[in-house]
Structure formats: C-alpha cells, structure tokens
XYZ file of N, CA, C and O in Angstrom:
832
model
N -23.267 -11.588 -19.903
C -24.515 -10.945 -19.474
C -24.258 -9.419 -19.651
O -23.252 -8.882 -19.174
N -25.232 -8.687 -20.212
C -25.198 -7.292 -20.418
C -26.476 -6.644 -19.982
O -27.535 -7.011 -20.433
N -26.399 -5.705 -19.019
C -27.602 -4.978 -18.569
C -27.490 -3.565 -19.150
O -26.594 -2.758 -18.764
N -28.340 -3.252 -20.058
C -28.300 -1.905 -20.653
C -28.827 -0.856 -19.610
O -29.750 -1.133 -18.937
N -28.182 0.287 -19.693
C -28.549 1.354 -18.706
C -28.542 0.877 -17.299
O -29.506 1.176 -16.519
N -27.539 0.094 -16.874
C -27.524 -0.432 -15.542
C -27.232 0.545 -14.498
O -27.677 0.407 -13.395
N -26.527 1.683 -14.835
C -26.352 2.710 -13.834
C -26.160 4.056 -14.495
O -25.841 4.128 -15.726
N -26.369 5.095 -13.748
C -26.194 6.493 -14.332
C -24.669 6.758 -14.429
O -23.841 5.994 -13.933
N -24.321 7.840 -15.086
C -22.880 8.187 -15.328
C -22.120 8.376 -14.008
O -20.974 7.958 -13.853
N -22.809 9.080 -13.073
C -22.056 9.362 -11.829
C -21.782 8.087 -11.011
O -20.756 7.889 -10.445
N -22.783 7.250 -10.922
C -22.665 5.917 -10.224
C -21.615 5.074 -10.889
O -20.841 4.338 -10.312
N -21.729 5.027 -12.223
C -20.725 4.251 -13.001
C -19.292 4.685 -12.794
O -18.357 3.892 -12.697
N -19.057 6.008 -12.690
C -17.704 6.522 -12.387
C -17.199 5.985 -11.011
O -16.041 5.678 -10.852
N -18.112 6.041 -10.007
C -17.763 5.597 -8.661
C -17.377 4.113 -8.694
O -16.341 3.701 -8.164
N -18.224 3.282 -9.266
C -17.913 1.796 -9.253
C -16.721 1.476 -10.113
O -15.978 0.571 -9.802
N -16.515 2.217 -11.201
C -15.365 1.968 -12.101
C -14.054 2.230 -11.294
O -13.056 1.436 -11.434
N -13.998 3.297 -10.508
C -12.818 3.582 -9.738
C -12.473 2.459 -8.769
O -11.348 2.090 -8.530
N -13.531 1.999 -8.136
C -13.385 0.959 -7.130
C -12.915 -0.340 -7.802
O -12.007 -1.012 -7.245
N -13.447 -0.709 -8.945
C -13.102 -1.923 -9.628
C -11.662 -1.881 -10.150
O -10.940 -2.850 -10.193
N -11.227 -0.709 -10.533
C -9.864 -0.546 -11.045
C -8.835 -0.829 -9.908
O -7.772 -1.286 -10.186
N -9.215 -0.487 -8.687
C -8.376 -0.822 -7.513
C -8.084 -2.331 -7.472
O -7.013 -2.721 -7.141
N -9.075 -3.114 -7.722
C -8.934 -4.607 -7.680
C -8.142 -5.100 -8.889
O -7.200 -5.838 -8.746
N -8.396 -4.558 -10.030
C -7.784 -5.060 -11.287
C -6.330 -4.623 -11.330
O -5.474 -5.377 -11.793
N -5.995 -3.473 -10.781
C -4.603 -2.988 -10.882
C -3.754 -3.424 -9.764
O -2.510 -3.230 -9.861
N -4.345 -3.970 -8.678
C -3.561 -4.389 -7.539
C -3.727 -5.819 -7.242
O -2.919 -6.633 -7.564
N -4.893 -6.213 -6.709
C -5.048 -7.653 -6.286
C -4.978 -8.586 -7.496
O -4.497 -9.714 -7.363
N -5.550 -8.187 -8.652
C -5.603 -9.043 -9.800
C -4.535 -8.720 -10.884
O -4.718 -9.189 -12.023
N -3.538 -7.962 -10.534
C -2.542 -7.655 -11.617
C -1.805 -8.767 -12.139
O -1.695 -8.964 -13.381
N -1.368 -9.647 -11.257
C -0.638 -10.892 -11.770
C -1.546 -11.752 -12.596
O -1.084 -12.383 -13.577
N -2.806 -11.883 -12.180
C -3.742 -12.696 -12.964
C -3.907 -12.117 -14.366
O -3.887 -12.879 -15.354
N -3.960 -10.871 -14.518
C -4.117 -10.189 -15.834
C -2.943 -10.415 -16.702
O -3.032 -10.693 -17.887
N -1.748 -10.413 -16.064
C -0.500 -10.669 -16.776
C -0.432 -12.127 -17.247
O -0.059 -12.434 -18.380
N -0.870 -13.042 -16.359
C -0.762 -14.470 -16.677
C -1.663 -14.828 -17.822
O -1.255 -15.563 -18.765
N -2.893 -14.333 -17.777
C -3.876 -14.657 -18.874
C -3.734 -13.722 -20.070
O -4.466 -13.859 -21.058
N -2.778 -12.691 -19.980
C -2.574 -11.744 -21.025
C -3.891 -11.037 -21.436
O -4.189 -10.875 -22.591
N -4.632 -10.629 -20.425
C -5.835 -9.799 -20.626
C -5.487 -8.464 -21.251
O -4.432 -7.925 -20.982
N -6.311 -7.981 -22.080
C -6.078 -6.703 -22.813
C -5.886 -5.586 -21.784
O -6.569 -5.493 -20.792
N -4.927 -4.761 -22.055
C -4.628 -3.564 -21.232
C -4.220 -2.425 -22.146
O -3.541 -2.571 -23.106
N -4.725 -1.219 -21.781
C -4.417 -0.046 -22.620
C -3.021 0.493 -22.298
O -2.400 1.123 -23.142
N -2.504 0.226 -21.044
C -1.218 0.850 -20.704
C -0.117 -0.165 -20.519
O 1.010 0.131 -20.653
N -0.417 -1.408 -20.109
C 0.535 -2.392 -19.714
C 0.949 -3.284 -20.934
O 0.107 -3.585 -21.766
N 2.253 -3.522 -21.061
C 2.753 -4.498 -21.970
C 3.363 -5.609 -21.099
O 4.335 -5.464 -20.403
N 2.734 -6.794 -21.185
C 3.057 -7.887 -20.328
C 4.391 -8.504 -20.650
O 4.697 -8.772 -21.820
N 5.187 -8.704 -19.592
C 6.452 -9.415 -19.769
C 6.226 -10.959 -19.712
O 5.112 -11.407 -19.557
N 7.305 -11.686 -19.812
C 7.158 -13.135 -19.721
C 6.799 -13.587 -18.288
O 7.586 -13.472 -17.379
N 5.528 -14.053 -18.157
C 5.009 -14.333 -16.865
C 5.744 -15.527 -16.221
O 5.761 -15.758 -15.015
N 6.344 -16.430 -17.072
C 6.995 -17.549 -16.517
C 8.233 -17.277 -15.710
O 8.799 -18.092 -15.013
N 8.710 -16.017 -15.772
C 9.886 -15.567 -15.032
C 9.506 -15.261 -13.536
O 10.382 -15.104 -12.739
N 8.260 -15.196 -13.258
C 7.752 -14.941 -11.884
C 6.822 -16.033 -11.404
O 6.224 -16.781 -12.199
N 6.631 -16.022 -10.106
C 5.664 -16.938 -9.564
C 4.322 -16.146 -9.502
O 4.170 -15.182 -8.780
N 3.323 -16.623 -10.288
C 2.085 -15.902 -10.351
C 1.063 -16.609 -9.551
O 0.959 -17.871 -9.517
N 0.252 -15.831 -8.787
C -0.741 -16.392 -7.978
C -1.950 -15.476 -7.874
O -1.892 -14.301 -8.093
N -3.135 -16.091 -7.537
C -4.313 -15.353 -7.166
C -4.446 -15.343 -5.705
O -4.147 -16.368 -5.035
N -4.815 -14.253 -5.086
C -4.979 -14.195 -3.654
C -6.453 -13.754 -3.332
O -6.846 -12.696 -3.661
N -7.148 -14.692 -2.751
C -8.545 -14.425 -2.413
C -8.739 -14.197 -0.915
O -8.344 -15.105 -0.125
N -9.291 -13.117 -0.486
C -9.533 -12.915 0.922
C -10.695 -13.816 1.401
O -11.679 -14.054 0.645
N -10.493 -14.483 2.482
C -11.532 -15.352 3.092
C -12.108 -14.614 4.279
O -11.446 -14.473 5.305
N -13.383 -14.152 4.119
C -14.033 -13.437 5.145
C -14.834 -14.349 6.000
O -15.080 -15.482 5.733
N -15.328 -13.731 7.142
C -16.354 -14.431 7.900
C -17.641 -14.506 7.116
O -17.820 -13.618 6.198
N -18.535 -15.385 7.407
C -19.842 -15.377 6.672
C -20.560 -14.058 6.881
O -20.318 -13.338 7.893
N -21.453 -13.656 5.938
C -22.156 -12.438 6.182
C -22.881 -12.374 7.478
O -23.518 -13.319 7.883
N -22.711 -11.242 8.252
C -23.298 -11.137 9.541
C -24.812 -11.233 9.499
O -25.458 -11.654 10.485
N -25.389 -10.809 8.367
C -26.803 -10.930 8.287
C -27.246 -12.338 8.307
O -28.347 -12.652 8.857
N -26.513 -13.210 7.698
C -26.895 -14.653 7.675
C -26.660 -15.331 9.076
O -27.501 -16.133 9.508
N -25.547 -15.023 9.658
C -25.219 -15.638 10.934
C -25.958 -14.966 12.150
O -25.845 -15.404 13.271
N -26.658 -13.831 11.804
C -27.337 -13.029 12.820
C -26.378 -12.576 13.925
O -26.683 -12.731 15.104
N -25.213 -12.104 13.461
C -24.219 -11.615 14.416
C -24.525 -10.193 14.821
O -24.254 -9.251 14.140
N -25.114 -10.093 15.947
C -25.608 -8.772 16.482
C -24.504 -7.850 16.864
O -24.719 -6.635 17.087
N -23.296 -8.409 17.092
C -22.155 -7.563 17.600
C -21.486 -6.928 16.362
O -20.588 -6.030 16.544
N -21.804 -7.287 15.088
C -21.173 -6.695 13.999
C -21.597 -5.221 13.866
O -22.735 -4.871 14.013
N -20.628 -4.347 13.543
C -20.855 -2.940 13.379
C -20.512 -2.428 11.987
O -21.262 -1.779 11.296
N -19.226 -2.766 11.530
C -18.816 -2.168 10.240
C -17.608 -2.950 9.769
O -17.081 -3.752 10.493
N -17.221 -2.659 8.538
C -16.023 -3.228 7.964
C -16.259 -4.690 7.564
O -17.287 -5.232 7.465
N -15.095 -5.352 7.198
C -15.051 -6.733 6.849
C -13.921 -7.423 7.587
O -12.888 -6.911 7.678
N -14.251 -8.637 8.177
C -13.268 -9.363 8.899
C -12.619 -10.424 8.008
O -13.304 -11.357 7.527
N -11.351 -10.263 7.690
C -10.629 -11.242 6.897
C -9.944 -12.304 7.798
O -9.107 -11.932 8.635
N -10.302 -13.518 7.629
C -9.798 -14.581 8.511
C -8.480 -15.170 7.878
O -7.525 -15.450 8.649
N -8.352 -15.215 6.590
C -7.171 -15.759 5.982
C -7.167 -15.385 4.456
O -8.042 -14.710 3.991
N -6.119 -15.741 3.819
C -5.934 -15.553 2.325
C -5.810 -16.833 1.684
O -4.910 -17.711 2.067
N -6.608 -17.087 0.659
C -6.535 -18.372 -0.163
C -5.687 -18.100 -1.345
O -6.084 -17.263 -2.244
N -4.510 -18.708 -1.470
C -3.693 -18.484 -2.611
C -3.885 -19.594 -3.684
O -3.981 -20.789 -3.286
N -3.946 -19.188 -4.931
C -4.039 -20.147 -5.984
C -2.903 -19.948 -6.981
O -2.760 -18.843 -7.544
N -2.046 -20.926 -7.076
C -0.857 -20.822 -7.904
C -1.227 -20.853 -9.392
O -2.016 -21.744 -9.794
N -0.689 -19.951 -10.181
C -0.977 -19.962 -11.650
C 0.159 -20.562 -12.461
O -0.024 -21.172 -13.459
N 1.397 -20.163 -12.081
C 2.554 -20.470 -12.933
C 3.238 -21.768 -12.380
O 2.933 -22.220 -11.291
N 4.133 -22.302 -13.160
C 4.786 -23.552 -12.783
C 5.643 -23.379 -11.587
O 6.107 -22.358 -11.259
N 5.865 -24.473 -10.823
C 6.677 -24.383 -9.653
C 8.170 -24.179 -9.953
O 8.583 -24.450 -11.069
N 8.867 -23.638 -8.977
C 10.294 -23.426 -9.204
C 10.578 -21.999 -9.586
O 11.719 -21.557 -9.645
N 9.555 -21.138 -9.929
C 9.792 -19.792 -10.343
C 9.961 -18.978 -9.107
O 9.510 -19.291 -8.008
N 10.538 -17.799 -9.211
C 10.747 -16.921 -8.073
C 9.568 -15.972 -7.908
O 8.862 -15.699 -8.822
N 9.444 -15.496 -6.719
C 8.289 -14.629 -6.391
C 8.644 -13.195 -6.828
O 9.773 -12.679 -6.534
N 7.774 -12.525 -7.560
C 7.957 -11.146 -7.963
C 7.472 -10.312 -6.814
O 6.264 -10.180 -6.600
N 8.383 -9.666 -6.043
C 7.986 -8.906 -4.876
C 7.405 -7.580 -5.209
O 7.063 -6.800 -4.330
N 7.203 -7.199 -6.464
C 6.531 -5.982 -6.814
C 5.103 -6.058 -6.578
O 4.382 -5.027 -6.501
N 4.497 -7.286 -6.473
C 3.124 -7.505 -6.307
C 2.738 -7.808 -4.854
O 3.467 -8.659 -4.230
N 1.821 -7.115 -4.332
C 1.423 -7.322 -2.926
C -0.139 -7.625 -2.916
O -0.817 -7.240 -3.778
N -0.437 -8.382 -1.863
C -1.852 -8.651 -1.683
C -2.489 -7.369 -1.005
O -2.051 -6.857 0.030
N -3.569 -6.924 -1.610
C -4.245 -5.762 -1.165
C -5.490 -6.119 -0.314
O -6.286 -6.903 -0.810
N -5.563 -5.610 0.872
C -6.715 -5.886 1.733
C -7.456 -4.574 1.922
O -7.059 -3.605 2.553
N -8.631 -4.523 1.287
C -9.517 -3.342 1.393
C -10.910 -3.759 1.006
O -11.183 -4.921 0.702
N -11.886 -2.875 1.021
C -13.256 -3.219 0.735
C -13.615 -3.127 -0.725
O -14.787 -3.380 -1.080
N -12.716 -2.723 -1.645
C -12.996 -2.630 -3.028
C -13.379 -4.013 -3.577
O -14.242 -4.076 -4.466
N -12.738 -5.081 -3.044
C -13.076 -6.329 -3.543
C -14.515 -6.775 -3.182
O -15.264 -7.282 -4.081
N -14.897 -6.482 -1.935
C -16.356 -6.784 -1.559
C -17.306 -5.870 -2.351
O -18.360 -6.408 -2.681
N -16.967 -4.698 -2.605
C -17.829 -3.839 -3.434
C -17.965 -4.381 -4.840
O -19.108 -4.326 -5.340
N -16.897 -4.897 -5.385
C -17.007 -5.506 -6.770
C -17.908 -6.718 -6.698
O -18.773 -6.906 -7.566
N -17.773 -7.598 -5.650
C -18.657 -8.788 -5.556
C -20.063 -8.380 -5.456
O -20.956 -8.997 -6.020
N -20.350 -7.328 -4.653
C -21.699 -6.909 -4.465
C -22.310 -6.375 -5.810
O -23.474 -6.664 -6.099
N -21.502 -5.674 -6.545
C -22.009 -5.169 -7.806
C -22.368 -6.393 -8.830
O -23.371 -6.382 -9.454
N -21.475 -7.401 -8.788
C -21.708 -8.533 -9.599
C -22.986 -9.232 -9.186
O -23.868 -9.636 -10.017
N -23.168 -9.386 -7.868
C -24.380 -10.057 -7.338
C -25.616 -9.310 -7.651
O -26.637 -9.880 -8.045
N -25.605 -7.942 -7.630
C -26.765 -7.165 -7.909
C -27.116 -7.327 -9.442
O -28.301 -7.427 -9.786
N -26.068 -7.291 -10.258
C -26.359 -7.501 -11.674
C -27.021 -8.801 -12.045
O -28.009 -8.840 -12.801
N -26.545 -9.904 -11.455
C -27.193 -11.269 -11.662
C -28.649 -11.242 -11.091
O -29.512 -11.855 -11.743
N -28.861 -10.594 -9.997
C -30.226 -10.600 -9.397
C -31.121 -9.847 -10.235
O -32.277 -10.203 -10.442
N -30.746 -8.642 -10.741
C -31.637 -7.841 -11.534
C -31.880 -8.558 -12.859
O -32.972 -8.502 -13.398
N -30.911 -9.229 -13.412
C -31.068 -9.964 -14.693
C -32.084 -11.084 -14.487
O -32.869 -11.323 -15.442
N -32.189 -11.696 -13.330
C -33.078 -12.774 -13.132
C -34.498 -12.278 -12.716
O -35.484 -12.804 -13.297
N -34.606 -11.325 -11.794
C -35.900 -10.934 -11.312
C -36.426 -9.654 -11.864
O -37.632 -9.390 -11.854
N -35.508 -8.768 -12.276
C -35.938 -7.390 -12.706
C -35.894 -6.468 -11.477
O -36.257 -6.934 -10.355
N -35.492 -5.246 -11.659
C -35.396 -4.306 -10.526
C -36.691 -4.070 -9.887
O -36.776 -3.965 -8.628
N -37.847 -3.920 -10.608
C -39.135 -3.673 -9.880
C -39.528 -4.796 -8.961
O -40.440 -4.567 -8.067
N -38.958 -5.981 -9.064
C -39.388 -7.094 -8.239
C -38.838 -6.957 -6.763
O -39.292 -7.735 -5.896
N -37.898 -6.037 -6.551
C -37.308 -5.983 -5.254
C -38.002 -4.924 -4.363
O -38.259 -3.797 -4.747
N -38.383 -5.427 -3.144
C -38.917 -4.480 -2.155
C -37.825 -3.666 -1.482
O -37.993 -2.575 -1.060
N -36.634 -4.296 -1.341
C -35.490 -3.670 -0.698
C -34.249 -4.259 -1.196
O -34.081 -5.471 -1.328
N -33.217 -3.419 -1.478
C -31.843 -3.885 -1.865
C -30.928 -3.462 -0.792
O -30.784 -2.247 -0.547
N -30.225 -4.375 -0.195
C -29.320 -4.182 0.900
C -27.995 -3.527 0.516
O -27.381 -2.777 1.312
N -27.508 -3.818 -0.673
C -26.072 -3.622 -0.961
C -25.801 -2.403 -1.824
O -24.679 -2.103 -2.215
N -26.807 -1.594 -2.101
C -26.606 -0.438 -3.045
C -25.574 0.576 -2.439
O -24.726 1.059 -3.170
N -25.661 0.875 -1.156
C -24.836 1.860 -0.573
C -23.341 1.371 -0.508
O -22.420 2.177 -0.630
N -23.206 0.094 -0.248
C -21.764 -0.377 -0.202
C -21.099 -0.397 -1.587
O -19.927 -0.191 -1.705
N -21.901 -0.673 -2.604
C -21.424 -0.634 -3.956
C -20.916 0.713 -4.335
O -19.887 0.894 -4.928
N -21.657 1.737 -3.843
C -21.316 3.132 -4.148
C -20.367 3.760 -3.184
O -19.971 4.915 -3.275
N -19.917 2.960 -2.144
C -18.960 3.485 -1.181
C -19.610 4.395 -0.153
O -18.877 5.171 0.475
N -20.953 4.329 -0.055
C -21.611 5.193 0.948
C -21.822 4.565 2.314
O -22.212 5.205 3.244
N -21.526 3.262 2.417
C -21.657 2.583 3.673
C -20.500 1.665 3.878
O -19.824 1.225 2.971
N -20.163 1.392 5.135
C -18.969 0.569 5.494
C -19.447 -0.676 6.190
O -18.983 -1.031 7.289
N -20.475 -1.335 5.648
C -20.970 -2.588 6.379
C -20.936 -3.722 5.345
O -21.835 -4.556 5.385
N -19.941 -3.880 4.515
C -19.888 -4.939 3.539
C -19.872 -6.298 4.251
O -20.294 -7.309 3.719
N -19.265 -6.314 5.487
C -19.237 -7.613 6.140
C -20.562 -8.143 6.602
O -20.767 -9.280 6.904
N -21.610 -7.243 6.593
C -22.961 -7.707 6.894
C -23.570 -8.489 5.735
O -24.385 -9.323 5.954
N -23.146 -8.110 4.550
C -23.743 -8.691 3.351
C -22.927 -9.559 2.509
O -23.408 -10.348 1.661
N -21.597 -9.472 2.625
C -20.620 -10.208 1.791
C -19.716 -11.010 2.676
O -19.217 -10.551 3.666
N -19.502 -12.305 2.264
C -18.575 -13.129 3.023
C -18.403 -14.505 2.407
O -18.865 -14.761 1.274
N -17.782 -15.349 3.143
C -17.530 -16.787 2.698
C -18.057 -17.699 3.735
O -18.225 -17.361 4.885
N -18.335 -18.924 3.328
C -18.656 -20.000 4.216
C -18.012 -21.314 3.741
O -17.260 -21.264 2.787
N -18.344 -22.351 4.401
C -17.709 -23.675 3.983
C -18.557 -24.458 3.022
O -18.174 -25.598 2.595
N -19.671 -23.935 2.599
C -20.559 -24.620 1.592
C -19.934 -24.502 0.184
O -19.366 -23.515 -0.147
N -20.182 -25.522 -0.597
C -19.833 -25.531 -2.056
C -21.100 -25.811 -2.847
O -21.567 -26.935 -2.846
N -21.572 -24.798 -3.522
C -22.764 -25.019 -4.415
C -22.531 -24.795 -5.845
O -23.318 -25.222 -6.668
N -21.422 -24.161 -6.176
C -21.042 -23.939 -7.565
C -19.980 -24.978 -8.021
O -19.020 -25.247 -7.358
N -20.151 -25.433 -9.286
C -19.170 -26.465 -9.743
C -17.880 -25.787 -10.234
O -17.803 -24.644 -10.539
N -16.845 -26.617 -10.367
C -15.607 -26.184 -11.059
C -15.932 -26.200 -12.548
O -16.295 -27.241 -13.131
N -15.768 -25.075 -13.189
C -16.097 -24.970 -14.591
C -14.763 -24.731 -15.375
O -14.238 -23.625 -15.422
N -14.315 -25.787 -15.986
C -12.960 -25.657 -16.735
C -13.106 -24.729 -17.957
O -12.038 -24.170 -18.412
N -14.273 -24.593 -18.515
C -14.439 -23.761 -19.704
C -15.029 -22.420 -19.458
O -15.416 -21.713 -20.344
N -15.096 -22.023 -18.159
C -15.647 -20.699 -17.789
C -14.697 -19.960 -16.914
O -13.931 -20.561 -16.089
N -14.613 -18.679 -17.005
C -13.774 -17.869 -16.192
C -14.328 -17.717 -14.804
O -13.711 -17.906 -13.780
N -15.671 -17.259 -14.779
C -16.345 -17.149 -13.551
C -17.647 -17.826 -13.529
O -18.277 -18.013 -14.619
N -18.200 -18.187 -12.356
C -19.565 -18.765 -12.268
C -20.294 -18.072 -11.108
O -19.672 -17.559 -10.205
N -21.648 -18.037 -11.242
C -22.460 -17.427 -10.232
C -23.789 -18.145 -10.193
O -24.236 -18.665 -11.216
N -24.422 -18.145 -9.040
C -25.732 -18.726 -8.904
C -26.643 -17.842 -8.056
O -26.176 -17.273 -7.004
N -27.866 -17.687 -8.422
C -28.855 -16.836 -7.676
C -29.809 -17.739 -6.946
O -30.405 -18.653 -7.481
N -29.954 -17.468 -5.628
C -30.794 -18.331 -4.823
C -31.802 -17.487 -4.110
O -31.521 -16.286 -3.709
N -32.952 -17.956 -3.779
C -33.999 -17.312 -3.101
C -34.608 -18.174 -2.075
O -34.938 -19.319 -2.269
N -34.752 -17.630 -0.831
C -35.384 -18.344 0.249
C -36.242 -17.351 1.106
O -35.612 -16.350 1.556
N -37.457 -17.570 1.163
C -38.375 -16.700 1.964
C -38.240 -15.315 1.409
O -38.196 -14.326 2.209
N -38.200 -15.160 0.113
C -38.196 -13.890 -0.587
C -36.816 -13.139 -0.514
O -36.608 -12.138 -1.149
N -35.877 -13.706 0.272
C -34.553 -13.068 0.388
C -33.651 -13.647 -0.679
O -33.542 -14.913 -0.785
N -32.884 -12.804 -1.413
C -32.075 -13.265 -2.497
C -30.603 -13.251 -2.132
O -30.099 -12.229 -1.607
N -29.971 -14.333 -2.336
C -28.456 -14.363 -2.168
C -27.864 -14.857 -3.466
O -28.543 -15.568 -4.244
N -26.628 -14.421 -3.698
C -25.914 -14.782 -4.914
C -24.535 -15.342 -4.446
O -23.854 -14.829 -3.585
N -24.215 -16.511 -4.996
C -22.980 -17.138 -4.756
C -22.073 -16.973 -6.012
O -22.479 -17.202 -7.133
N -20.816 -16.545 -5.750
C -19.955 -16.192 -6.889
C -18.597 -16.942 -6.691
O -18.041 -16.986 -5.571
N -18.129 -17.455 -7.816
C -16.830 -18.149 -7.773
C -16.020 -17.555 -8.970
O -16.274 -17.750 -10.100
N -15.031 -16.704 -8.564
C -14.166 -16.095 -9.493
C -13.118 -17.072 -9.996
O -12.616 -17.842 -9.162
N -12.755 -17.084 -11.280
C -11.763 -17.953 -11.817
C -12.079 -19.419 -11.388
O -11.318 -20.114 -10.750
N -13.304 -19.791 -11.779
C -13.847 -21.091 -11.299
C -13.171 -22.306 -11.998
O -13.525 -23.437 -11.682
N -12.277 -22.082 -12.918
C -11.560 -23.220 -13.478
C -10.563 -23.805 -12.492
O -10.073 -24.938 -12.568
N -10.223 -23.068 -11.383
C -9.357 -23.543 -10.343
C -10.193 -24.051 -9.167
O -11.000 -23.324 -8.635
N -9.989 -25.270 -8.737
C -10.810 -25.875 -7.731
C -10.533 -25.211 -6.399
O -11.361 -25.351 -5.452
N -9.406 -24.594 -6.232
C -9.085 -23.910 -4.953
C -9.815 -22.536 -4.798
O -9.834 -22.007 -3.690
N -10.420 -22.046 -5.891
C -11.063 -20.786 -5.825
C -12.274 -20.832 -4.817
O -13.109 -21.694 -4.981
N -12.361 -19.903 -3.896
C -13.457 -19.949 -2.952
C -14.810 -19.453 -3.537
O -14.738 -18.713 -4.573
N -15.894 -19.795 -2.862
C -17.188 -19.231 -3.196
C -17.468 -18.053 -2.182
O -17.211 -18.154 -1.064
N -18.010 -16.978 -2.778
C -18.399 -15.803 -2.029
C -19.914 -15.734 -2.023
O -20.564 -16.026 -2.996
N -20.475 -15.422 -0.876
C -21.937 -15.226 -0.712
C -22.267 -13.776 -0.559
O -21.621 -13.051 0.239
N -23.203 -13.291 -1.298
C -23.676 -11.889 -1.185
C -25.202 -11.907 -0.954
O -25.911 -12.515 -1.718
N -25.596 -11.321 0.160
C -27.027 -11.140 0.420
C -27.489 -9.858 -0.257
O -27.023 -8.738 0.123
N -28.305 -10.000 -1.291
C -28.655 -8.863 -2.139
C -29.809 -8.010 -1.604
O -29.733 -6.814 -1.490
N -30.983 -8.661 -1.300
C -32.110 -7.972 -0.867
C -33.325 -8.844 -0.698
O -33.211 -10.085 -0.718
N -34.509 -8.231 -0.647
C -35.771 -8.867 -0.405
C -36.679 -8.567 -1.645
O -36.863 -7.441 -2.068
N -37.335 -9.683 -2.088
C -38.297 -9.542 -3.168
C -39.622 -9.101 -2.659
O -39.992 -9.442 -1.513
N -40.435 -8.537 -3.490
C -41.859 -8.193 -3.174
C -42.590 -9.496 -3.184
O -42.260 -10.452 -3.900
N -43.687 -9.576 -2.408
C -44.474 -10.847 -2.358
C -45.091 -11.173 -3.711
O -45.345 -12.374 -3.984
N -45.310 -10.194 -4.524
C -45.903 -10.503 -5.824
C -44.855 -10.408 -6.946
O -45.238 -10.081 -8.115
N -43.640 -10.713 -6.651
C -42.621 -10.650 -7.676
C -42.756 -11.538 -8.863
O -42.371 -11.193 -9.994
N -43.453 -12.652 -8.693
C -43.700 -13.560 -9.835
C -44.594 -12.839 -10.849
O -44.407 -12.922 -12.060
N -45.632 -12.171 -10.358
C -46.495 -11.414 -11.249
C -45.787 -10.278 -11.897
O -45.993 -10.051 -13.166
N -44.887 -9.610 -11.260
C -44.109 -8.568 -11.851
C -43.251 -9.081 -12.919
O -43.071 -8.508 -14.003
N -42.638 -10.231 -12.737
C -41.776 -10.886 -13.744
C -42.575 -11.211 -14.977
O -42.141 -11.059 -16.075
N -43.783 -11.787 -14.782
C -44.631 -12.140 -15.934
C -45.002 -10.875 -16.737
O -45.053 -10.898 -17.944
N -45.318 -9.785 -16.028
C -45.699 -8.603 -16.714
C -44.510 -7.990 -17.502
O -44.696 -7.498 -18.599
N -43.293 -8.108 -17.007
C -42.063 -7.626 -17.688
C -41.918 -8.462 -18.954
O -41.501 -7.980 -19.971
N -42.208 -9.773 -18.883
C -42.007 -10.609 -20.069
C -42.945 -10.302 -21.171
O -42.702 -10.549 -22.394
N -44.117 -9.680 -20.846
C -45.133 -9.349 -21.818
C -44.829 -8.031 -22.555
O -45.401 -7.730 -23.601
N -43.854 -7.265 -21.993
C -43.577 -5.941 -22.553
C -42.708 -6.051 -23.841
O -41.940 -6.976 -23.945
C-alpha cells in the first residue's frame, strides 16, 4: 500500500526517527534473521545466535475499556517472545528488549494509513491518534493496546496483516506484525470517528 503525499517533510522526519528506534533496537534481530536490506549493517551468520521477536503485550486501549483512571503512558503486562532460529543456539546478549512508546507510535501510524486508504481523509470527523504519532501526546495507552480476541488469520505468505473495522462510525484497526508466526499478537488501534455522511464522501472521491 502506498499513500502519496501522506505527510509533510517535517512530520515525516519526526515519524522516521521514531520508527528507526524500533527497527534498530526492538527489531534488529528480526532484520538480521530475514536479511532485510540495510545501508550500514552487514549481517553475520544468524544461526550462531538465538534470534527472537519480542512483542510488548499492553492492556486493551483505555478508550475501549472505558478506563476512566487512565491518564498517560502505556501499561505493558508482559512480553510475547517468538523464536526465529533453531533451538540449541546461544543467546546474543548484545540485543535487548526495548520498552518505550516508539512501538505504539509506529502501530498508530500504520493504522492511520490503512484507515485513510479505506475511507479517505475527508471522511473523518476526528482522528484520535495524530498527536501520539508525532510525539506530541503521551496517551498511546488510550488508543493502542492488545486484547484476547483473534480476528486476523495466520498468513504464511505475508509478512504483516491488518484489518479495518467500523462500529457506530468509530474506526479501529487490528494489526498483526510478522503474521506468518501463530504466536504473533494482534494489536488494536482506535483511529477516530467518521462523519455521518462518510459514504457520500467516499462516492464523491471515487468520481474524481
């Protein structure tokens, strides 16, 4: 999916810095394991180390649970580890699990992109997650989290999967990173609220 002119240069710089924090720290071993392209890194033999993905498991979004005591930040309940390399290898202690809000900001940006691709930006009356994507707000736990529901399938031929859902004009996106692994969790992002006439707006966009 490609959204042309998705953000201005200044916003793009902010989100790129945040996403690099995830790619260079939390997902470094994953990039080595799959030998993803890198401008600076030359990957060594990944079989010499124990490679894993580490997914933070948060509380469900406070907006969905109507948790009135929530104020800021994100509450991590546990870490879901997904082993990538064969058993018996040693753990490479150079890699650490990073706990910060960059991961939630990345999920929010992914969710917003899928939502805009489906409905179009003019269809939204309000977008909840714009400020957390840009690092201007510290309430990612209100809009991003996990639950025990499973709505997305395991896709052996896809790296990631996502689904956009709408109920009473409110849009949520469920995201499964590295969905070829059945242990990968689903994340829920509450994106925003559609205008009551969003169907008409979509039809008009299609005529342009």
